Amino acid sequence: MQRGQFSSRLGFILAASGSAVGLGNIWGFPTNAAENGGAAFLLMYIILAFLLAYPALMAELIIGRHTRSNMVTALQSIASSSRAKTAGKLTGLGGILAATFILCFYSIIAGWMIAFMLEPVAHFFGMEALGNWLTEFSLARNLGFSALFLSLTVLVISAGVEQGIEKWSQRLMPSLFVLLAALIVYVLLQDGAMQGLKHYLVPDFSQMADPQLIVRALGQAFFSLSLGVGTMLIYGSYIRSDENLPVVGALVTLTDTGVAFLAGMLVLPAIFVAQELGVTIYGGDGSLIAGPDLIFQVLPALFDGMGTAGLAVGFAFFVLMTIAAVTSSISMLEVPVAYTVETAGTSRIKATWLIGLGVFVCSAVVSMNFDALFGLVVTLTTEWAQPLLGVMLCIFAGWIFNRNSILSELKQGDAGVEQGLFWKVWPIYVKFFCPLLIVLTFAQGFF
Ligand code: TRP
């Protein structure tokens, strides 16, 4: 069977950055920053993204491209002993399950983004009742919009790597950059914006040693680079052989952190602009409003306060969110789909619709038991599964994957890689430091 492949370097970079840049960047990062001391969080996040997340990303890209297969087959094929093969199979299956469950909760939030995007439209046409329904929490709305969002995701993925993932990333990512830039300029020109900018950019170093801040920043970096569950591994398996992996990996990391940084430049100032307009931005305990309320209450209140212009700005903001979410969700769905197509021989279209349906059932169950399940699924997948699977991937790359195979894989894209800095540092780094640092960060969150 012919495997899909990205047709160009830019195609891959846009697709992989599309996966990386998502609700995690535009919602999660600014929210975390607002909650954890602004600039202190930003700094810690940038450090961890390059120190821990980039090496782990490289592990996934290299394993993926070398084996040209899904996570289960990939980890099994680089293992030589039967015990390592079993570990590979379990890790791979764990990754596929985690990716699927992440999509279950992601599709619910992404559905809200679409609903909030349509609200200004309804308002514009005088349909107040519809507008209220769109922004009020209800089971019907949650189910309807997560189904809509999942259908979009399924449509892109069923079209394959070049015609689906690459084509849509190439259309959507540039629109995302333009929208983001336009919104930042607009918000920074409003009264109050500078106060938010200061909160975001002037660090209070005393907060940086806060253990919670470090754990959050690491979790944020792993989630944001889509690590641990085989998303980057499968995207890596579609990169052309002559591509220079350390360079493209670095470009993706830079784009991802860059967009998170820019999203902070938009959201934090926006909070303080909202305050100028009379919106309450501090909670009862005196800390800045964060969590879901930030995006779904403070920002809409800000857009309302801006009159007619607010309709357009609000619409643009939630279009931005929706685009970011689609280019990420397709990368989650690709994980179980590639596995099913490659191991069971199912056709791509059939596999995509069936798995999409399964994810919808799962997200419906979560929606119907929202209070009990939503937080639980988020915690299990992003705080437990992702870091632990990330450790396994580093162990596979550092201890099990034959070093000469890694070197010859990298040489295809850069003949001189052996003399370069990457090859001097990365193999040792991914072998010892990455697993250790991830485990330590993870462990200190508990004690
Ligand atoms: N990185 C994306 C974001 O920031 C989400 C994402 C896409 C993801 N694929 C993933 C997260 C795989 C974890 C695992 O929103």
Coordinates of C-alpha atoms and ligand atoms in Angstrom, one line a residue:
M1 CA 0.0 0.0 0.0
Q2 CA 1.2 3.5 -0.9
R3 CA 1.8 5.6 2.3
G4 CA 1.0 9.3 2.3
Q5 CA 3.8 11.8 2.4
F6 CA 4.1 15.6 2.8
S7 CA 5.0 17.1 -0.5
S8 CA 7.3 19.9 0.7
R9 CA 9.2 21.2 3.7
L10 CA 6.7 24.0 4.2
G11 CA 3.8 21.6 3.9
F12 CA 5.2 19.6 6.8
I13 CA 6.1 22.6 8.9
L14 CA 2.6 24.1 8.5
A15 CA 1.0 20.7 9.3
A16 CA 3.1 20.0 12.3
S17 CA 2.8 23.6 13.6
G18 CA -0.9 23.3 12.9
S19 CA -1.0 20.3 15.2
A20 CA 1.1 22.1 17.8
V21 CA -0.7 25.4 17.6
G22 CA -4.2 24.9 19.1
L23 CA -6.5 25.7 21.9
G24 CA -3.5 24.8 24.1
N25 CA -1.7 27.9 22.8
I26 CA -4.4 30.4 22.4
W27 CA -6.5 29.4 25.4
G28 CA -4.4 27.2 27.7
F29 CA -1.2 29.2 27.6
P30 CA -2.6 32.7 28.3
T31 CA -4.8 31.2 31.0
N32 CA -2.0 29.5 32.6
A33 CA 0.2 32.6 32.4
A34 CA -2.6 34.8 33.9
E35 CA -2.9 32.3 36.8
N36 CA 0.8 31.7 37.4
G37 CA 2.4 35.1 37.6
G38 CA 2.4 36.2 34.0
A39 CA 6.0 36.7 32.8
A40 CA 7.4 34.2 35.3
F41 CA 5.4 31.5 33.7
L42 CA 6.3 32.7 30.2
L43 CA 10.0 32.4 30.9
M44 CA 9.7 29.0 32.5
Y45 CA 7.6 27.8 29.6
I46 CA 10.2 28.9 27.0
I47 CA 13.0 27.2 28.9
L48 CA 11.1 23.9 29.3
A49 CA 9.9 24.0 25.7
F50 CA 13.5 24.0 24.3
L51 CA 15.1 22.0 27.1
L52 CA 12.6 19.1 27.4
A53 CA 9.9 19.3 24.8
Y54 CA 12.2 19.8 21.8
P55 CA 14.4 16.8 22.5
A56 CA 11.2 14.7 23.0
L57 CA 9.8 16.0 19.8
M58 CA 13.0 14.9 18.0
A59 CA 12.6 11.4 19.4
E60 CA 9.2 11.1 17.9
L61 CA 10.1 12.6 14.5
I62 CA 13.2 10.4 14.1
I63 CA 11.4 7.2 15.2
G64 CA 8.5 8.0 13.0
R65 CA 10.5 8.8 9.9
H66 CA 12.8 5.8 10.3
T67 CA 10.1 3.3 10.7
R68 CA 7.5 5.0 8.5
S69 CA 4.6 3.6 10.5
N70 CA 2.2 4.2 13.3
M71 CA 3.3 4.2 16.9
V72 CA 2.7 0.6 17.7
T73 CA 4.4 -0.8 14.7
A74 CA 7.2 1.8 15.0
L75 CA 8.1 1.0 18.6
Q76 CA 7.9 -2.8 18.0
S77 CA 10.1 -2.6 15.0
I78 CA 13.0 -0.7 16.6
A79 CA 13.0 -3.1 19.6
S80 CA 15.1 -6.3 19.2
S81 CA 14.2 -8.3 22.3
S82 CA 10.8 -9.7 22.8
R83 CA 10.3 -7.9 26.1
A84 CA 11.1 -4.6 24.4
K85 CA 8.7 -5.5 21.7
T86 CA 5.9 -6.1 24.2
A87 CA 6.8 -2.8 25.9
G88 CA 6.7 -1.1 22.5
K89 CA 3.3 -2.5 21.7
L90 CA 1.8 -1.4 25.1
T91 CA 3.3 2.0 24.9
G92 CA 2.0 2.4 21.3
L93 CA -1.5 1.3 22.2
G94 CA -1.4 3.6 25.2
G95 CA -0.5 6.5 23.0
I96 CA -3.3 5.7 20.5
L97 CA -5.8 5.5 23.3
A98 CA -4.5 8.7 24.9
A99 CA -4.8 10.6 21.5
T100 CA -8.3 9.3 21.1
F101 CA -9.4 10.4 24.6
I102 CA -7.7 13.8 24.2
L103 CA -9.9 14.3 21.1
C104 CA -13.0 13.4 23.1
F105 CA -12.6 16.4 25.4
Y106 CA -10.9 18.6 22.8
S107 CA -13.9 18.3 20.5
I108 CA -16.2 19.6 23.3
I109 CA -14.3 22.7 23.8
A110 CA -13.7 23.2 20.1
G111 CA -17.5 22.9 19.6
W112 CA -17.9 25.8 22.1
M113 CA -15.6 27.9 19.9
I114 CA -17.7 27.3 16.9
A115 CA -20.9 28.2 18.9
F116 CA -19.2 31.4 20.2
M117 CA -18.1 32.2 16.6
L118 CA -21.7 32.1 15.4
E119 CA -23.1 34.1 18.2
P120 CA -22.1 37.5 16.8
V121 CA -23.6 36.5 13.5
A122 CA -26.9 35.6 15.1
H123 CA -26.7 38.9 17.0
F124 CA -26.1 40.8 13.8
F125 CA -29.2 39.4 12.2
G126 CA -31.3 40.2 15.3
M127 CA -31.7 36.6 16.4
E128 CA -31.2 37.2 20.1
A129 CA -32.7 33.9 21.4
L130 CA -30.4 31.9 19.1
G131 CA -27.5 34.0 20.2
N132 CA -28.2 33.2 23.9
W133 CA -28.7 29.5 23.2
L134 CA -25.3 29.5 21.5
T135 CA -23.4 30.9 24.4
E136 CA -25.3 29.2 27.2
F137 CA -24.2 25.8 28.6
S138 CA -26.6 23.1 27.5
L139 CA -26.3 19.5 26.6
A140 CA -28.0 20.0 23.2
R141 CA -25.6 22.7 22.3
N142 CA -22.5 20.7 23.5
L143 CA -23.6 17.6 21.6
G144 CA -24.5 19.4 18.4
F145 CA -21.3 21.4 18.2
S146 CA -18.9 18.7 19.1
A147 CA -20.6 16.6 16.4
L148 CA -20.2 19.4 13.9
F149 CA -16.5 19.9 14.9
L150 CA -15.8 16.2 14.7
S151 CA -17.4 16.0 11.2
L152 CA -15.0 18.7 10.0
T153 CA -12.1 16.8 11.4
V154 CA -13.3 13.5 9.8
L155 CA -13.7 15.2 6.4
V156 CA -10.1 16.5 6.4
I157 CA -8.6 13.2 7.6
S158 CA -10.5 11.0 5.3
A159 CA -9.0 12.9 2.4
G160 CA -5.5 11.7 3.4
V161 CA -2.1 13.2 4.1
E162 CA -1.5 15.4 1.1
Q163 CA -5.1 16.2 0.1
G164 CA -6.4 16.5 3.6
I165 CA -3.8 17.3 6.3
E166 CA -1.3 19.2 4.1
K167 CA -3.8 21.1 2.0
W168 CA -5.9 22.3 4.9
S169 CA -2.9 23.2 7.1
Q170 CA -1.6 25.3 4.2
R171 CA -4.9 27.1 3.9
L172 CA -5.7 27.6 7.5
M173 CA -2.3 28.3 9.2
P174 CA -1.6 31.5 7.2
S175 CA -5.1 32.7 8.0
L176 CA -4.5 32.1 11.6
F177 CA -1.3 34.1 11.6
V178 CA -3.0 37.1 9.9
L179 CA -6.0 37.0 12.2
L180 CA -3.8 36.8 15.3
A181 CA -1.6 39.7 14.2
A182 CA -4.6 41.9 13.4
L183 CA -6.3 41.1 16.7
I184 CA -3.1 41.9 18.7
V185 CA -2.7 45.3 16.9
Y186 CA -6.3 46.1 17.6
V187 CA -6.3 45.2 21.3
L188 CA -3.0 46.9 22.0
L189 CA -4.5 50.2 20.8
Q190 CA -7.3 50.1 23.3
D191 CA -7.2 51.7 26.8
G192 CA -5.9 49.5 29.5
A193 CA -3.9 47.3 27.2
M194 CA -0.5 48.5 28.5
Q195 CA -1.3 47.4 32.0
G196 CA -1.9 43.8 30.8
L197 CA 1.2 43.9 28.7
K198 CA 3.2 44.8 31.8
H199 CA 1.7 41.9 33.8
Y200 CA 2.6 39.6 31.0
L201 CA 6.2 40.8 30.2
V202 CA 7.7 42.0 33.5
P203 CA 8.6 38.8 35.4
D204 CA 8.4 38.5 39.2
F205 CA 11.3 36.1 39.5
S206 CA 10.3 35.0 43.0
Q207 CA 7.5 33.1 41.5
M208 CA 9.7 31.0 39.2
A209 CA 10.7 28.5 41.8
D210 CA 7.1 27.7 42.6
P211 CA 6.7 23.9 42.1
Q212 CA 3.2 24.3 40.7
L213 CA 4.4 26.8 38.1
I214 CA 7.1 24.4 36.9
V215 CA 4.7 21.4 36.7
R216 CA 2.1 23.5 34.9
A217 CA 4.7 24.9 32.5
L218 CA 6.0 21.4 31.6
G219 CA 2.5 20.1 31.1
Q220 CA 1.7 23.0 28.9
A221 CA 4.9 22.5 26.8
F222 CA 4.1 18.8 26.3
F223 CA 0.5 19.4 25.5
S224 CA 1.3 22.3 23.2
L225 CA 3.9 20.4 21.1
S226 CA 1.4 17.4 20.9
L227 CA 3.9 15.1 22.5
G228 CA 3.7 11.6 23.9
V229 CA 0.8 10.1 22.0
G230 CA 2.3 9.5 18.6
T231 CA 1.0 12.5 16.8
M232 CA 4.4 13.9 16.0
L233 CA 5.6 10.3 15.4
I234 CA 3.0 9.7 12.7
Y235 CA 3.6 13.2 11.1
G236 CA 7.3 12.4 11.2
S237 CA 6.6 9.2 9.3
Y238 CA 5.2 11.3 6.4
I239 CA 8.3 13.6 6.1
R240 CA 10.5 13.1 3.0
S241 CA 13.8 11.3 3.6
D242 CA 16.0 14.1 2.5
E243 CA 14.6 16.6 5.1
N244 CA 16.9 17.8 7.8
L245 CA 15.0 16.7 10.9
P246 CA 16.7 18.7 13.7
V247 CA 16.1 21.9 11.7
V248 CA 12.4 21.2 10.9
G249 CA 11.8 20.1 14.5
A250 CA 13.4 23.4 15.7
L251 CA 11.2 25.4 13.4
V252 CA 8.1 23.7 14.6
T253 CA 9.1 24.3 18.3
L254 CA 9.8 28.0 17.5
T255 CA 6.5 28.4 15.7
D256 CA 4.6 26.8 18.6
T257 CA 6.2 28.9 21.3
G258 CA 6.0 31.9 19.1
V259 CA 2.3 31.6 18.7
A260 CA 1.8 30.9 22.4
F261 CA 3.8 34.1 23.1
L262 CA 1.7 36.1 20.7
A263 CA -1.6 34.7 22.1
G264 CA -0.5 36.0 25.5
M265 CA 0.1 39.4 23.9
L266 CA -3.5 39.3 22.8
V267 CA -5.3 37.7 25.7
L268 CA -3.6 39.3 28.7
P269 CA -4.0 42.9 27.5
A270 CA -7.6 42.1 26.5
I271 CA -8.4 41.2 30.1
F272 CA -7.3 44.6 31.2
V273 CA -9.0 46.4 28.3
A274 CA -12.2 44.6 29.5
Q275 CA -11.6 46.0 33.0
E276 CA -11.5 49.5 31.5
L277 CA -14.9 48.8 30.1
G278 CA -16.3 47.8 33.5
V279 CA -15.9 44.0 33.4
T280 CA -14.9 42.4 36.6
I281 CA -11.6 40.7 36.0
Y282 CA -10.6 39.7 39.6
G283 CA -12.3 36.8 41.4
G284 CA -13.5 36.9 45.0
D285 CA -10.1 35.9 46.3
G286 CA -8.4 38.8 44.5
S287 CA -6.7 36.7 41.9
L288 CA -7.2 37.3 38.2
I289 CA -10.1 35.4 36.6
A290 CA -8.8 32.4 34.7
G291 CA -10.0 29.0 33.7
P292 CA -12.9 28.7 31.2
D293 CA -14.4 32.0 32.5
L294 CA -11.6 33.9 30.9
I295 CA -12.3 33.1 27.3
F296 CA -16.0 32.5 27.7
Q297 CA -17.0 35.4 29.9
V298 CA -14.4 38.1 30.1
L299 CA -13.6 38.2 26.4
P300 CA -17.2 38.1 25.2
A301 CA -18.0 40.9 27.7
L302 CA -15.1 42.9 26.2
F303 CA -16.5 42.4 22.7
D304 CA -20.0 43.4 23.8
G305 CA -18.6 46.6 25.4
M306 CA -17.0 47.5 22.0
G307 CA -20.3 48.0 20.3
T308 CA -20.6 47.1 16.6
A309 CA -16.9 46.7 16.1
G310 CA -17.0 44.2 18.9
L311 CA -19.2 41.9 16.7
A312 CA -16.5 41.7 14.1
V313 CA -13.6 41.4 16.6
G314 CA -15.5 38.7 18.5
F315 CA -16.2 36.8 15.4
A316 CA -12.6 37.0 14.2
F317 CA -11.4 35.9 17.6
F318 CA -13.5 32.7 17.6
V319 CA -12.7 32.0 13.9
L320 CA -9.1 32.1 15.0
M321 CA -9.8 29.6 17.8
T322 CA -11.8 27.3 15.5
I323 CA -9.0 27.2 12.9
A324 CA -6.4 26.5 15.6
A325 CA -8.6 23.7 16.9
V326 CA -9.2 22.0 13.5
T327 CA -5.6 21.8 12.5
S328 CA -4.9 20.2 15.9
S329 CA -7.8 17.8 16.0
I330 CA -6.9 16.3 12.6
S331 CA -3.5 15.4 14.0
M332 CA -5.2 13.6 17.0
L333 CA -7.5 11.6 14.7
E334 CA -4.7 10.7 12.4
V335 CA -3.1 8.6 15.2
P336 CA -5.9 5.9 15.6
V337 CA -6.7 6.1 11.9
A338 CA -3.2 5.4 10.7
Y339 CA -2.9 2.5 13.1
T340 CA -6.2 1.0 11.9
V341 CA -5.4 1.5 8.3
E342 CA -1.9 0.0 8.6
T343 CA -2.6 -2.9 10.9
A344 CA -6.2 -4.0 10.0
G345 CA -6.1 -3.0 6.3
T346 CA -9.4 -1.0 6.6
S347 CA -9.9 1.7 4.0
R348 CA -9.0 5.1 5.1
I349 CA -12.5 6.5 4.6
K350 CA -14.1 3.7 6.5
A351 CA -11.6 3.8 9.3
T352 CA -11.9 7.6 9.7
W353 CA -15.7 7.6 9.9
L354 CA -15.9 4.7 12.3
I355 CA -13.3 6.1 14.6
G356 CA -14.8 9.6 14.3
L357 CA -18.2 8.1 15.4
G358 CA -16.5 6.3 18.3
V359 CA -14.9 9.6 19.5
F360 CA -18.3 11.3 19.2
V361 CA -19.9 8.6 21.4
C362 CA -17.1 9.1 24.0
S363 CA -17.4 12.9 23.9
A364 CA -21.2 12.5 24.3
V365 CA -20.7 10.4 27.4
V366 CA -18.4 13.1 28.8
S367 CA -20.9 15.8 27.9
M368 CA -23.7 14.0 29.6
N369 CA -21.7 13.6 32.8
F370 CA -19.7 16.7 32.4
D371 CA -19.0 17.5 36.1
A372 CA -17.9 14.0 36.9
L373 CA -15.9 13.2 33.7
F374 CA -14.6 16.2 31.9
G375 CA -11.9 17.2 34.4
L376 CA -11.0 13.5 35.0
V377 CA -10.4 12.8 31.3
V378 CA -8.3 15.9 31.0
T379 CA -6.2 15.0 34.0
L380 CA -5.7 11.4 33.1
T381 CA -4.7 12.1 29.5
T382 CA -2.7 15.3 29.8
E383 CA -1.2 15.1 33.3
W384 CA -0.6 11.4 33.5
A385 CA -0.6 9.7 30.1
Q386 CA 1.3 12.4 28.2
P387 CA 4.4 12.8 30.5
L388 CA 4.6 9.1 31.2
L389 CA 4.4 8.1 27.6
G390 CA 6.9 10.8 26.8
V391 CA 9.3 9.1 29.2
M392 CA 8.7 5.8 27.4
L393 CA 9.4 7.5 24.0
C394 CA 12.7 9.0 25.3
I395 CA 13.7 5.5 26.6
F396 CA 12.9 4.0 23.3
A397 CA 14.9 6.6 21.5
G398 CA 17.8 6.6 23.9
W399 CA 18.2 3.0 25.0
I400 CA 16.4 0.7 22.5
F401 CA 16.7 2.4 19.1
N402 CA 20.1 1.5 17.6
R403 CA 22.4 4.5 17.5
N404 CA 23.8 3.8 14.1
S405 CA 20.3 3.6 12.6
I406 CA 19.5 7.0 14.2
L407 CA 22.7 8.5 12.7
S408 CA 22.1 7.2 9.2
E409 CA 18.5 8.4 9.4
L410 CA 19.7 11.9 10.3
K411 CA 22.5 11.8 7.6
Q412 CA 20.0 11.5 4.8
G413 CA 19.0 15.1 5.5
D414 CA 22.4 16.5 6.6
A415 CA 25.6 14.7 5.7
G416 CA 27.6 16.5 8.3
V417 CA 25.2 15.9 11.2
E418 CA 27.8 13.8 13.0
Q419 CA 30.1 16.8 13.5
G420 CA 27.2 19.1 14.5
L421 CA 26.0 20.2 17.9
F422 CA 22.8 18.2 17.7
W423 CA 24.5 14.9 17.5
K424 CA 27.0 15.8 20.3
V425 CA 24.1 16.6 22.8
W426 CA 20.9 15.0 21.8
P427 CA 21.7 11.2 22.1
I428 CA 23.0 11.6 25.7
Y429 CA 20.3 14.1 26.5
V430 CA 17.4 11.9 25.4
K431 CA 19.0 8.9 27.1
F432 CA 19.5 10.3 30.6
F433 CA 18.3 13.9 31.1
C434 CA 14.9 13.8 29.4
P435 CA 13.5 10.8 31.2
L436 CA 14.9 11.9 34.5
L437 CA 13.8 15.5 34.3
I438 CA 10.3 14.5 33.2
V439 CA 10.0 12.0 36.0
L440 CA 11.3 14.5 38.6
T441 CA 9.0 17.3 37.4
F442 CA 6.1 14.9 37.4
A443 CA 7.0 13.5 40.8
Q444 CA 7.4 16.9 42.5
G445 CA 3.8 17.7 41.5
F446 CA 2.7 15.1 43.9
F447 CA 4.8 15.8 46.9
Ligands
TRP1 N1 -1.0 20.8 20.7 C1 -2.4 21.1 20.5 C2 -2.8 22.4 21.2 O1 -1.9 23.1 21.7 C3 -3.3 20.0 20.9 C4 -2.9 18.6 20.3 C5 -2.8 18.2 19.1 C6 -2.4 17.6 21.1 N2 -2.4 16.9 19.0 C7 -2.1 16.5 20.3 C8 -2.2 17.5 22.5 C9 -1.7 15.3 20.8 C10 -1.8 16.3 23.0 C11 -1.5 15.2 22.1 O2 -3.9 22.6 21.4

